[in-house]
Amino acid sequence: GEIATMMDVPITKVIGTCMSLGIMVTMNQRLDAETLSIVADEFGYDVEFITTDIEENLQVEQDAPEDLVERAPIVTVMGHVDHGKTSLLDYIRKENVIAGESGGITQHIGAYGVTLDSGQKIAFLDTPGHEAFTAMRARGAQITDIAIIVIAADDDIMPQTKEAISHAQAAGVPIIFAINKVDKPTANPEKIKERLAGMNLLVEDWGGKIQSQDISAKTGLNVKELLEKVLLEAEILDLKANPDRAAQGTVVEAFLDKGKGYVATILVQTGTLRVGDYVLAGRHHGKIRAMHDERGHVVKEAGPSTPVSVLGLDGAPTAGDKFTVFEDEREAKQIAVKRAQLQREQSVRTQRHITLAEIGRRIALGQFKELNIIIKGDVDGSVEALSDSFSKLSTEEIQVNIIHKGVGAITETDVNLASASDAIIIGFNVRPSQSARTLADKEEIDIRNYSIIYDAIDDLKDAMEGMLSPEI
Ligand code: GDP
């Protein structure tokens, strides 16, 4: 309807043109960008898309080096189920109280900050696990600076431990191993370190560079030492931000409270957020009415690496949405409205993911240098065989990276990792779960299933050769 009016042609003609293209539409339907262009072309018009650059306008100018000050590291705790992630987060939450504070942290707001005796701070994301971490990354948000991977010393390197390692590595986030439950008589931390070494992950005790700390999340043994290692890693990372600018950051969680309205926890990454600021967060906006910290205390402002729970947004943004402070409310509102509109136009996608069929074309374009692959299989032997064979397909022009491999069905977490790292997924005698399939369709992730190793290798080889630029 709208495009018919803009072109001044009868609606029925536009609908007719769509039908001739094999698209059945109604007058109220929104068309995707490609269809709009084709339809307009039929009537002699060119389409210029303007709304898609709104995100570019949000790019902010770089900070001058002299404006940057040190900021606290933001940490995510990952690891296999029951290895002690929650216990560790709980212990830190309870024991690390700011000097002079009577109680520990009472509110669950999705993230919390602790201050060590030295006065140094660390911010923790309170949703443990690599699933949440990678789901956020798939949405374009990377807030974690350091990953603590918890491994129970009375157990082994388990499938989710491997996943957590792959996910942190794919994100380029440094890992510190917390070898937990050393209070147990059956604990064998040396065995864990040996296993890690076997995976080419050498911890410091083994002459490597990766930090690790034996701990007990139950008794609190060496947790302080673990946090000191976090600070050491942070020092190497040289984390900085400019507190003297309009705040920006990421939404950690959000919900509707019957009494208070929409409550969102946001992690400030740069600048300082203040009560009264006009904020845009995903498709929502509003004026910050009040802010609270994880202790339930009222705060007036929040600087870099500080999590705060805010009131005043007109809706609940999604975890991973970015938030930005605007000088005037109108601008924040306009962008929120435009974003909501863009989201409805399903096919205006921000990102297209790689597919096996597209590898050739992308290589030919010349920008494509690395092919990321996730391998899931029914048995370890075939996973390793595929992984070795795929890696050997690397050429001077294109590097094949196996960013994750594991035994088991293809899950939503695998799809999120593929989405966050622009990877394809190869399944060997395993199928995706229904939810993984649905998510893969939505995110346009290519999942290939094979039951003969050579078929998988041949397909990948063909795809890569198809895209290799012709020899001159
Ligand atoms: P998560 O699934 O990784 O979050 O693991 P939890 O923190 O829920 O811990 C799983 C179980 O291990 C619980 O019963 C904990 O009490 C126990 N646990 C966690 N850390 C330790 C520890 O350091 N020592 C001992 N003995 N038990 C622990």
XYZ file of C-alpha atoms and ligand atoms in Angstrom:
500
model
C 0.000 0.000 0.000
C 2.663 2.488 1.018
C 4.874 1.883 -1.974
C 1.896 2.116 -4.336
C 1.100 5.551 -2.900
C 4.729 6.671 -3.163
C 4.870 5.626 -6.816
C 1.347 6.873 -7.473
C 0.144 3.618 -9.043
C -2.920 1.554 -8.096
C -2.388 -0.912 -5.267
C -3.768 -3.737 -7.392
C -0.936 -3.229 -9.886
C 1.691 -3.563 -7.157
C -0.034 -6.700 -5.862
C -0.181 -8.012 -9.425
C 3.542 -7.411 -9.912
C 4.296 -9.253 -6.673
C 2.150 -12.174 -7.833
C 4.022 -12.311 -11.109
C 7.171 -12.670 -8.993
C 5.534 -15.539 -7.149
C 4.906 -13.549 -3.956
C 1.364 -13.499 -2.585
C 0.827 -10.285 -0.647
C -1.870 -8.171 0.907
C -1.923 -4.365 0.840
C -0.765 -4.107 4.450
C 2.151 -6.415 4.075
C 5.688 -5.110 4.425
C 8.022 -6.163 1.641
C 11.662 -7.016 2.105
C 14.355 -4.805 0.624
C 14.995 -6.964 -2.426
C 11.319 -7.298 -3.364
C 10.823 -3.552 -2.921
C 13.649 -2.855 -5.350
C 12.305 -5.266 -7.969
C 8.747 -3.999 -7.703
C 9.830 -0.362 -7.897
C 11.990 -1.156 -10.893
C 8.942 -2.591 -12.708
C 7.385 0.859 -12.449
C 10.561 2.708 -13.384
C 11.632 3.761 -9.882
C 14.872 3.312 -8.009
C 14.718 2.604 -4.292
C 17.027 4.343 -1.900
C 17.149 2.802 1.564
C 17.818 5.277 4.294
C 16.606 3.758 7.532
C 19.184 1.001 7.658
C 22.000 3.421 8.469
C 20.539 4.510 11.774
C 22.978 2.252 13.583
C 25.879 3.992 11.878
C 24.774 7.302 13.321
C 25.169 5.771 16.737
C 28.854 5.106 16.227
C 30.606 7.440 18.562
C 33.825 9.259 18.137
C 36.977 7.681 19.546
C 38.281 8.744 22.923
C 41.532 10.616 23.196
C 44.105 8.448 25.005
C 44.456 11.003 27.814
C 40.747 10.691 28.612
C 40.966 6.964 29.246
C 41.190 5.586 32.750
C 41.517 2.057 34.039
C 38.281 0.126 34.390
C 37.362 -3.060 36.261
C 37.357 -6.364 34.364
C 34.000 -7.955 33.530
C 34.024 -11.685 34.219
C 31.799 -14.613 33.188
C 31.928 -17.969 34.989
C 31.537 -21.040 32.777
C 31.936 -24.793 33.057
C 30.206 -28.156 33.117
C 26.970 -28.570 35.050
C 27.507 -29.293 38.775
C 31.170 -28.337 38.682
C 30.455 -25.381 40.964
C 29.741 -22.235 38.906
C 26.816 -21.118 41.041
C 28.643 -21.973 44.273
C 31.606 -19.864 43.201
C 29.436 -16.895 42.229
C 27.522 -17.257 45.501
C 30.665 -17.441 47.587
C 32.110 -14.318 45.963
C 28.762 -12.554 46.323
C 28.547 -13.348 50.027
C 32.130 -12.917 51.102
C 33.302 -9.916 49.168
C 31.751 -6.961 50.846
C 32.893 -3.436 50.411
C 34.780 -2.287 53.475
C 32.239 -0.928 55.898
C 29.274 -2.688 54.281
C 27.396 -4.742 56.793
C 25.812 -7.306 54.523
C 26.664 -9.015 51.285
C 24.844 -8.709 48.020
C 21.168 -9.325 48.454
C 19.641 -8.565 45.062
C 19.891 -10.737 41.980
C 20.116 -8.190 39.210
C 22.065 -10.269 36.658
C 25.470 -8.825 37.449
C 27.332 -7.633 40.504
C 30.474 -5.818 41.430
C 32.915 -6.697 44.192
C 35.682 -4.670 45.747
C 38.770 -6.479 47.004
C 40.803 -5.465 50.043
C 43.199 -3.666 47.730
C 40.332 -1.426 46.599
C 40.353 -2.954 43.121
C 37.057 -3.951 41.575
C 35.745 -6.829 39.499
C 32.321 -7.066 37.843
C 30.702 -10.502 37.513
C 27.951 -11.521 35.175
C 25.593 -13.497 37.346
C 24.232 -15.811 34.653
C 26.841 -18.558 34.580
C 27.496 -20.658 31.487
C 28.648 -20.299 27.959
C 25.088 -20.500 26.592
C 24.179 -17.043 27.861
C 27.624 -15.753 26.910
C 27.358 -16.926 23.305
C 23.687 -16.017 22.919
C 24.697 -12.445 23.756
C 27.588 -12.613 21.343
C 25.262 -13.836 18.598
C 23.321 -10.631 19.208
C 26.480 -8.641 18.681
C 27.316 -7.957 22.316
C 30.639 -8.868 23.778
C 30.951 -7.650 27.313
C 33.084 -10.318 28.955
C 36.778 -9.505 29.377
C 37.825 -12.699 31.145
C 36.236 -16.154 31.458
C 36.662 -18.252 34.593
C 36.148 -21.898 33.617
C 35.291 -24.035 36.615
C 36.339 -27.692 36.506
C 35.553 -30.094 39.368
C 38.763 -31.768 40.493
C 36.888 -34.957 41.418
C 35.547 -35.248 37.882
C 37.069 -34.838 34.430
C 37.097 -32.500 31.448
C 33.456 -32.921 30.492
C 31.597 -32.058 27.253
C 30.401 -28.694 28.555
C 33.895 -27.906 29.826
C 35.108 -28.390 26.265
C 32.254 -26.272 24.959
C 33.028 -23.495 27.406
C 36.681 -23.525 26.310
C 35.715 -23.414 22.614
C 33.220 -20.621 23.191
C 35.677 -18.468 25.150
C 38.391 -19.087 22.564
C 36.059 -18.296 19.662
C 35.320 -14.980 21.350
C 39.014 -14.300 21.962
C 38.388 -14.001 25.699
C 41.256 -15.111 27.973
C 40.551 -18.081 30.223
C 41.457 -18.692 33.858
C 40.797 -22.225 35.097
C 39.310 -22.618 38.573
C 39.936 -26.206 39.577
C 37.203 -26.645 42.118
C 36.176 -28.981 44.944
C 39.752 -29.534 46.123
C 38.317 -29.973 49.637
C 37.002 -33.356 48.547
C 39.182 -36.379 49.367
C 38.632 -37.706 45.856
C 39.851 -34.474 44.260
C 42.758 -34.813 41.859
C 43.648 -31.377 40.471
C 46.843 -32.704 38.857
C 44.838 -35.079 36.710
C 42.734 -32.141 35.452
C 45.858 -30.152 34.564
C 47.275 -33.158 32.769
C 44.078 -33.556 30.785
C 44.186 -29.856 29.878
C 47.781 -30.271 28.745
C 46.586 -33.141 26.566
C 44.258 -30.666 24.890
C 47.138 -28.272 24.282
C 46.026 -26.035 27.116
C 49.109 -25.645 29.263
C 48.497 -24.046 32.629
C 51.251 -22.205 34.486
C 52.167 -25.205 36.694
C 52.786 -27.114 33.510
C 55.023 -24.444 32.024
C 52.248 -22.815 30.046
C 50.733 -19.344 29.985
C 47.168 -20.063 31.061
C 46.425 -19.184 34.669
C 44.754 -21.722 36.893
C 43.903 -21.848 40.584
C 42.906 -24.790 42.760
C 39.903 -23.678 44.814
C 37.009 -24.801 46.919
C 33.874 -22.801 46.211
C 32.341 -24.487 49.260
C 34.919 -23.542 51.895
C 36.224 -20.497 50.042
C 39.762 -21.882 49.947
C 41.919 -19.861 47.519
C 39.004 -17.937 46.040
C 40.831 -14.747 46.933
C 43.894 -16.011 45.048
C 41.652 -16.732 42.058
C 40.368 -13.153 42.108
C 43.915 -11.862 42.285
C 44.675 -13.842 39.133
C 41.689 -12.197 37.493
C 43.180 -8.806 38.335
C 46.554 -9.888 36.973
C 44.948 -10.918 33.701
C 43.054 -7.620 33.638
C 46.303 -5.736 34.022
C 47.709 -7.492 30.964
C 44.558 -6.636 29.019
C 45.017 -2.966 29.980
C 41.269 -2.327 30.195
C 40.332 1.323 29.873
C 37.303 3.524 29.338
C 36.419 7.203 29.349
C 34.091 8.041 32.238
C 33.524 11.616 31.028
C 31.114 11.032 28.204
C 27.535 9.981 27.545
C 27.165 6.423 28.779
C 26.985 3.359 26.567
C 26.754 -0.272 27.504
C 24.787 -3.479 27.256
C 21.552 -4.779 28.712
C 22.130 -7.805 30.953
C 18.526 -8.569 31.819
C 15.121 -6.894 31.886
C 11.654 -7.662 33.165
C 8.329 -6.071 34.061
C 7.764 -5.469 37.768
C 4.102 -4.968 38.622
C 4.786 -2.113 40.994
C 7.847 -0.449 39.497
C 7.335 -0.915 35.757
C 10.110 -2.056 33.471
C 13.324 -2.869 35.290
C 16.522 -3.388 33.312
C 19.990 -4.264 34.502
C 22.598 -2.615 32.394
C 26.318 -2.799 32.434
C 27.934 0.531 31.707
C 30.935 0.041 29.421
C 31.970 3.598 28.714
C 30.906 6.977 30.044
C 28.853 7.624 33.162
C 25.137 6.973 33.425
C 23.091 9.355 35.569
C 19.554 9.597 36.850
C 17.652 11.836 34.435
C 19.552 10.641 31.324
C 17.578 9.874 28.168
C 18.354 6.339 27.126
C 17.838 4.216 24.055
C 18.065 0.451 24.664
C 17.292 -1.835 21.737
C 13.787 -0.934 20.604
C 12.993 0.876 23.838
C 13.705 4.272 25.293
C 13.003 6.368 28.344
C 14.322 8.702 30.980
C 16.186 7.076 33.853
C 13.940 7.602 36.878
C 16.027 5.720 39.425
C 19.056 3.449 39.657
C 19.961 0.762 42.197
C 23.038 -1.338 42.734
C 23.187 -5.056 43.571
C 22.878 -4.222 47.247
C 19.549 -2.497 46.693
C 21.094 0.905 47.376
C 20.045 3.975 45.456
C 22.789 5.244 43.168
C 22.906 8.545 41.343
C 25.550 7.669 38.778
C 27.321 4.613 37.378
C 30.686 4.637 35.616
C 32.455 2.107 33.368
C 32.210 -1.606 34.330
C 29.393 -0.878 36.787
C 26.184 -2.900 36.686
C 23.036 -1.037 37.695
C 19.364 -1.784 37.722
C 17.464 1.106 36.089
C 13.843 2.236 36.057
C 12.215 4.356 33.372
C 12.339 2.442 30.085
C 9.094 2.071 28.136
C 9.591 -1.678 27.637
C 11.850 -4.594 28.380
C 14.877 -4.716 26.065
C 16.544 -8.050 25.327
C 19.741 -9.236 27.022
C 22.571 -8.213 24.728
C 20.862 -5.052 23.439
C 23.106 -2.028 23.499
C 22.058 1.099 25.333
C 23.088 4.637 24.528
C 22.450 7.952 26.267
C 21.019 10.764 24.147
C 20.950 14.466 24.762
C 17.332 14.806 23.862
C 14.477 12.438 24.321
C 13.043 12.945 20.840
C 16.080 11.513 19.109
C 16.158 8.448 21.369
C 12.467 7.887 20.708
C 12.798 8.269 16.936
C 15.516 5.657 16.733
C 13.584 3.283 18.998
C 10.574 3.578 16.669
C 12.693 3.056 13.566
C 14.346 0.015 15.077
C 10.986 -1.513 15.940
C 9.882 -0.912 12.354
C 13.039 -2.429 10.908
C 12.642 -5.464 13.076
C 9.197 -6.050 11.614
C 10.668 -6.060 8.140
C 11.945 -9.543 8.723
C 14.192 -9.774 5.740
C 16.189 -6.651 6.459
C 18.937 -8.648 7.997
C 21.946 -7.104 9.571
C 24.183 -10.047 8.847
C 24.270 -12.938 6.442
C 25.992 -16.054 7.575
C 28.267 -18.265 5.581
C 26.903 -21.352 3.844
C 28.765 -24.155 2.125
C 27.315 -23.024 -1.199
C 28.520 -19.487 -0.618
C 32.095 -20.255 0.338
C 33.232 -20.136 -3.299
C 31.655 -16.781 -3.965
C 33.089 -15.225 -0.809
C 36.587 -16.502 -1.529
C 36.338 -15.114 -5.045
C 35.482 -11.724 -3.554
C 38.836 -11.887 -1.832
C 37.892 -10.778 1.667
C 37.226 -14.238 2.988
C 40.291 -15.674 4.681
C 39.013 -17.950 7.400
C 36.386 -20.650 7.329
C 34.988 -21.475 10.766
C 33.528 -24.922 11.308
C 31.742 -26.622 14.203
C 31.768 -30.435 14.142
C 29.316 -32.568 16.111
C 29.372 -36.359 15.778
C 28.130 -39.564 17.339
C 31.528 -40.862 18.394
C 34.835 -39.252 19.268
C 36.723 -41.151 16.554
C 34.740 -39.726 13.664
C 34.776 -36.222 15.143
C 38.577 -36.341 15.375
C 38.907 -37.833 11.884
C 36.753 -35.083 10.387
C 38.504 -32.394 12.357
C 41.943 -33.572 11.161
C 40.836 -33.903 7.550
C 39.146 -30.504 7.493
C 42.147 -28.770 9.022
C 44.323 -30.273 6.314
C 42.169 -28.579 3.678
C 43.580 -25.205 4.739
C 45.407 -23.458 1.924
C 47.533 -20.356 1.717
C 44.434 -18.379 0.824
C 42.041 -19.810 3.302
C 42.461 -21.098 6.813
C 40.031 -23.735 8.062
C 39.358 -23.285 11.792
C 37.594 -25.945 13.816
C 36.175 -23.604 16.442
C 34.370 -26.366 18.297
C 34.054 -30.117 18.094
C 32.141 -32.481 20.311
C 30.141 -35.638 20.668
C 26.360 -35.275 20.769
C 23.397 -33.753 18.978
C 23.563 -30.283 17.453
C 22.090 -27.904 20.025
C 20.886 -24.322 20.156
C 24.187 -23.433 21.813
C 26.082 -24.741 18.773
C 23.863 -22.640 16.510
C 24.470 -19.561 18.646
C 28.207 -20.155 18.480
C 27.945 -20.523 14.688
C 25.985 -17.303 14.534
C 28.409 -15.407 16.772
C 31.463 -16.693 14.889
C 29.995 -16.966 11.374
C 30.570 -20.698 11.171
C 28.971 -23.646 9.416
C 27.965 -26.749 11.349
C 28.842 -30.250 10.201
C 26.914 -33.090 11.831
C 28.169 -36.649 11.536
C 25.478 -39.226 12.285
C 23.798 -36.672 14.534
C 20.820 -34.432 13.903
C 19.958 -31.013 15.231
C 17.382 -30.826 17.992
C 14.086 -29.205 17.015
C 14.964 -25.973 18.811
C 18.389 -25.921 17.143
C 16.757 -26.417 13.759
C 14.318 -23.557 14.382
C 17.071 -21.219 15.522
C 19.290 -22.223 12.579
C 16.483 -21.381 10.149
C 15.984 -18.022 11.789
C 19.683 -17.181 11.904
C 20.338 -18.720 8.483
C 23.008 -21.061 9.769
C 24.081 -23.816 7.394
C 23.877 -27.252 9.038
C 25.099 -30.217 6.999
C 24.518 -33.802 8.023
C 26.710 -36.651 6.871
C 27.058 -40.340 7.546
C 30.107 -40.958 5.356
C 33.301 -39.135 6.268
C 34.540 -38.905 2.684
C 31.305 -37.248 1.576
C 31.810 -34.502 4.134
C 35.435 -33.980 3.121
C 34.598 -34.002 -0.603
C 31.802 -31.475 -0.157
C 34.015 -29.082 1.749
C 36.844 -29.517 -0.730
C 34.501 -28.860 -3.663
C 33.074 -25.804 -1.971
C 36.525 -24.419 -1.285
C 37.821 -25.151 -4.753
C 34.746 -23.571 -6.239
C 35.705 -20.367 -4.577
C 39.415 -20.462 -5.090
C 40.460 -17.740 -7.490
C 41.567 -19.183 -10.838
C 45.328 -19.643 -11.233
C 46.886 -17.215 -13.644
P 26.891 -25.520 38.782
O 25.892 -26.427 38.138
O 28.170 -25.508 38.023
O 26.387 -24.140 39.043
O 27.261 -26.194 40.179
P 26.785 -25.834 41.664
O 27.440 -24.608 42.149
O 25.295 -25.890 41.705
O 27.403 -27.061 42.468
C 27.004 -28.402 42.251
C 27.182 -29.178 43.524
O 28.546 -29.225 43.893
C 26.440 -28.576 44.713
O 25.892 -29.617 45.462
C 27.530 -27.869 45.480
O 27.261 -27.787 46.857
C 28.733 -28.736 45.215
N 29.987 -27.992 45.267
C 30.284 -26.864 44.561
N 31.529 -26.449 44.860
C 32.025 -27.328 45.760
C 33.284 -27.425 46.441
O 34.198 -26.631 46.285
N 33.427 -28.508 47.291
C 32.454 -29.405 47.475
N 32.701 -30.399 48.322
N 31.263 -29.331 46.863
C 31.043 -28.313 46.019
